[in-house]
Amino acid sequence: MRYTAKKLQHGMYYYRGLVIEKFVPDSGAIYWSIGETVDCFGTPKKPEEFSDYFGVKWHDSTNTLSDAKQLVDDIYFNNEGERIWEK
């Protein structure tokens, strides 16, 4: 099965229950972080749109968006599409 990332805003996507965000620090080394979306109390929350308030508990990072999606597919889910890696 092929999954697509939902764009929340420029440089931020929602993919298979996780947020992937592009970071461009002053050093210029761009990276993409992967994390769980949570509400203001730390409870897991799916952002329906960017205007929803949510925070992120970051877990991993990669060099590209494609690498981030591949990492999510390989590490967070098994071959049957079930979530295997939790916080």
PDB file of C-alpha atoms in Angstrom:
ATOM      1  CA  MET A   1       0.000   0.000   0.000  1.00  0.00           C
ATOM      2  CA  ARG A   2       1.213   3.489  -0.840  1.00  0.00           C
ATOM      3  CA  TYR A   3       0.815   6.265   1.742  1.00  0.00           C
ATOM      4  CA  THR A   4       0.866  10.003   1.150  1.00  0.00           C
ATOM      5  CA  ALA A   5       1.900  12.841   3.407  1.00  0.00           C
ATOM      6  CA  LYS A   6      -0.687  15.541   4.168  1.00  0.00           C
ATOM      7  CA  LYS A   7       0.827  19.026   4.004  1.00  0.00           C
ATOM      8  CA  LEU A   8      -0.011  21.039   7.134  1.00  0.00           C
ATOM      9  CA  GLN A   9       2.047  24.064   6.121  1.00  0.00           C
ATOM     10  CA  HIS A  10       5.268  24.822   4.256  1.00  0.00           C
ATOM     11  CA  GLY A  11       7.873  22.338   5.489  1.00  0.00           C
ATOM     12  CA  MET A  12       5.495  20.386   7.746  1.00  0.00           C
ATOM     13  CA  TYR A  13       3.663  17.172   6.867  1.00  0.00           C
ATOM     14  CA  TYR A  14       1.444  14.617   8.602  1.00  0.00           C
ATOM     15  CA  TYR A  15       2.370  11.075   7.580  1.00  0.00           C
ATOM     16  CA  ARG A  16       0.927   7.832   8.965  1.00  0.00           C
ATOM     17  CA  GLY A  17       0.087   9.422  12.319  1.00  0.00           C
ATOM     18  CA  LEU A  18       3.367  11.288  12.730  1.00  0.00           C
ATOM     19  CA  VAL A  19       4.478  14.810  11.926  1.00  0.00           C
ATOM     20  CA  ILE A  20       7.552  15.401   9.767  1.00  0.00           C
ATOM     21  CA  GLU A  21       8.988  18.907   9.845  1.00  0.00           C
ATOM     22  CA  LYS A  22      11.821  20.566   7.939  1.00  0.00           C
ATOM     23  CA  PHE A  23      14.362  22.419  10.069  1.00  0.00           C
ATOM     24  CA  VAL A  24      16.909  24.888   8.703  1.00  0.00           C
ATOM     25  CA  PRO A  25      19.215  25.917  11.561  1.00  0.00           C
ATOM     26  CA  ASP A  26      21.641  28.816  11.288  1.00  0.00           C
ATOM     27  CA  SER A  27      24.415  26.332  10.477  1.00  0.00           C
ATOM     28  CA  GLY A  28      22.629  25.634   7.175  1.00  0.00           C
ATOM     29  CA  ALA A  29      22.471  21.839   7.619  1.00  0.00           C
ATOM     30  CA  ILE A  30      18.848  21.088   6.710  1.00  0.00           C
ATOM     31  CA  TYR A  31      17.191  18.107   8.380  1.00  0.00           C
ATOM     32  CA  TRP A  32      13.694  16.624   8.723  1.00  0.00           C
ATOM     33  CA  SER A  33      12.471  15.630  12.201  1.00  0.00           C
ATOM     34  CA  ILE A  34       9.861  12.955  12.945  1.00  0.00           C
ATOM     35  CA  GLY A  35       7.630  13.022  15.998  1.00  0.00           C
ATOM     36  CA  GLU A  36       4.309  12.389  17.713  1.00  0.00           C
ATOM     37  CA  THR A  37       1.736  15.175  17.743  1.00  0.00           C
ATOM     38  CA  VAL A  38       0.301  15.979  21.168  1.00  0.00           C
ATOM     39  CA  ASP A  39      -2.119  18.509  22.635  1.00  0.00           C
ATOM     40  CA  CYS A  40      -1.205  21.013  25.355  1.00  0.00           C
ATOM     41  CA  PHE A  41      -1.495  18.240  27.990  1.00  0.00           C
ATOM     42  CA  GLY A  42       0.848  15.831  26.176  1.00  0.00           C
ATOM     43  CA  THR A  43      -2.002  13.579  25.011  1.00  0.00           C
ATOM     44  CA  PRO A  44      -1.592  12.194  21.474  1.00  0.00           C
ATOM     45  CA  LYS A  45      -3.612  14.340  19.058  1.00  0.00           C
ATOM     46  CA  LYS A  46      -4.089  14.286  15.309  1.00  0.00           C
ATOM     47  CA  PRO A  47      -3.829  17.811  13.854  1.00  0.00           C
ATOM     48  CA  GLU A  48      -6.793  18.291  11.531  1.00  0.00           C
ATOM     49  CA  GLU A  49      -5.286  21.490  10.165  1.00  0.00           C
ATOM     50  CA  PHE A  50      -2.311  23.639  11.054  1.00  0.00           C
ATOM     51  CA  SER A  51      -4.428  26.114  13.011  1.00  0.00           C
ATOM     52  CA  ASP A  52      -5.132  23.370  15.585  1.00  0.00           C
ATOM     53  CA  TYR A  53      -2.915  23.769  18.603  1.00  0.00           C
ATOM     54  CA  PHE A  54      -0.499  20.889  18.926  1.00  0.00           C
ATOM     55  CA  GLY A  55       3.016  20.204  20.073  1.00  0.00           C
ATOM     56  CA  VAL A  56       5.427  17.514  18.976  1.00  0.00           C
ATOM     57  CA  LYS A  57       7.518  14.964  20.864  1.00  0.00           C
ATOM     58  CA  TRP A  58      10.443  14.463  18.471  1.00  0.00           C
ATOM     59  CA  HIS A  59      11.988  10.999  17.979  1.00  0.00           C
ATOM     60  CA  ASP A  60      14.178  10.844  14.870  1.00  0.00           C
ATOM     61  CA  SER A  61      15.566  12.954  12.039  1.00  0.00           C
ATOM     62  CA  THR A  62      16.774  12.421   8.480  1.00  0.00           C
ATOM     63  CA  ASN A  63      18.318  14.450   5.650  1.00  0.00           C
ATOM     64  CA  THR A  64      15.284  14.521   3.315  1.00  0.00           C
ATOM     65  CA  LEU A  65      11.498  14.217   3.417  1.00  0.00           C
ATOM     66  CA  SER A  66      11.722  11.005   1.380  1.00  0.00           C
ATOM     67  CA  ASP A  67      14.173   9.540   3.901  1.00  0.00           C
ATOM     68  CA  ALA A  68      11.858  10.544   6.753  1.00  0.00           C
ATOM     69  CA  LYS A  69       8.869   8.800   5.150  1.00  0.00           C
ATOM     70  CA  GLN A  70      10.998   5.714   4.483  1.00  0.00           C
ATOM     71  CA  LEU A  71      12.163   5.666   8.114  1.00  0.00           C
ATOM     72  CA  VAL A  72       8.553   5.873   9.311  1.00  0.00           C
ATOM     73  CA  ASP A  73       7.594   3.001   6.998  1.00  0.00           C
ATOM     74  CA  ASP A  74      10.567   0.837   8.046  1.00  0.00           C
ATOM     75  CA  ILE A  75      10.855   1.537  11.773  1.00  0.00           C
ATOM     76  CA  TYR A  76       7.401   2.527  13.010  1.00  0.00           C
ATOM     77  CA  PHE A  77       5.257  -0.011  11.085  1.00  0.00           C
ATOM     78  CA  ASN A  78       5.447  -3.739  10.298  1.00  0.00           C
ATOM     79  CA  ASN A  79       4.732  -5.359   6.914  1.00  0.00           C
ATOM     80  CA  GLU A  80       1.023  -5.587   7.732  1.00  0.00           C
ATOM     81  CA  GLY A  81       0.835  -1.821   8.291  1.00  0.00           C
ATOM     82  CA  GLU A  82       0.446  -2.092  12.078  1.00  0.00           C
ATOM     83  CA  ARG A  83       2.207   0.394  14.326  1.00  0.00           C
ATOM     84  CA  ILE A  84       5.081  -1.366  16.095  1.00  0.00           C
ATOM     85  CA  TRP A  85       7.071   1.460  17.634  1.00  0.00           C
ATOM     86  CA  GLU A  86       5.438   3.641  20.260  1.00  0.00           C
ATOM     87  CA  LYS A  87       6.868   6.588  22.161  1.00  0.00           C
TER      88      LYS A  87
END
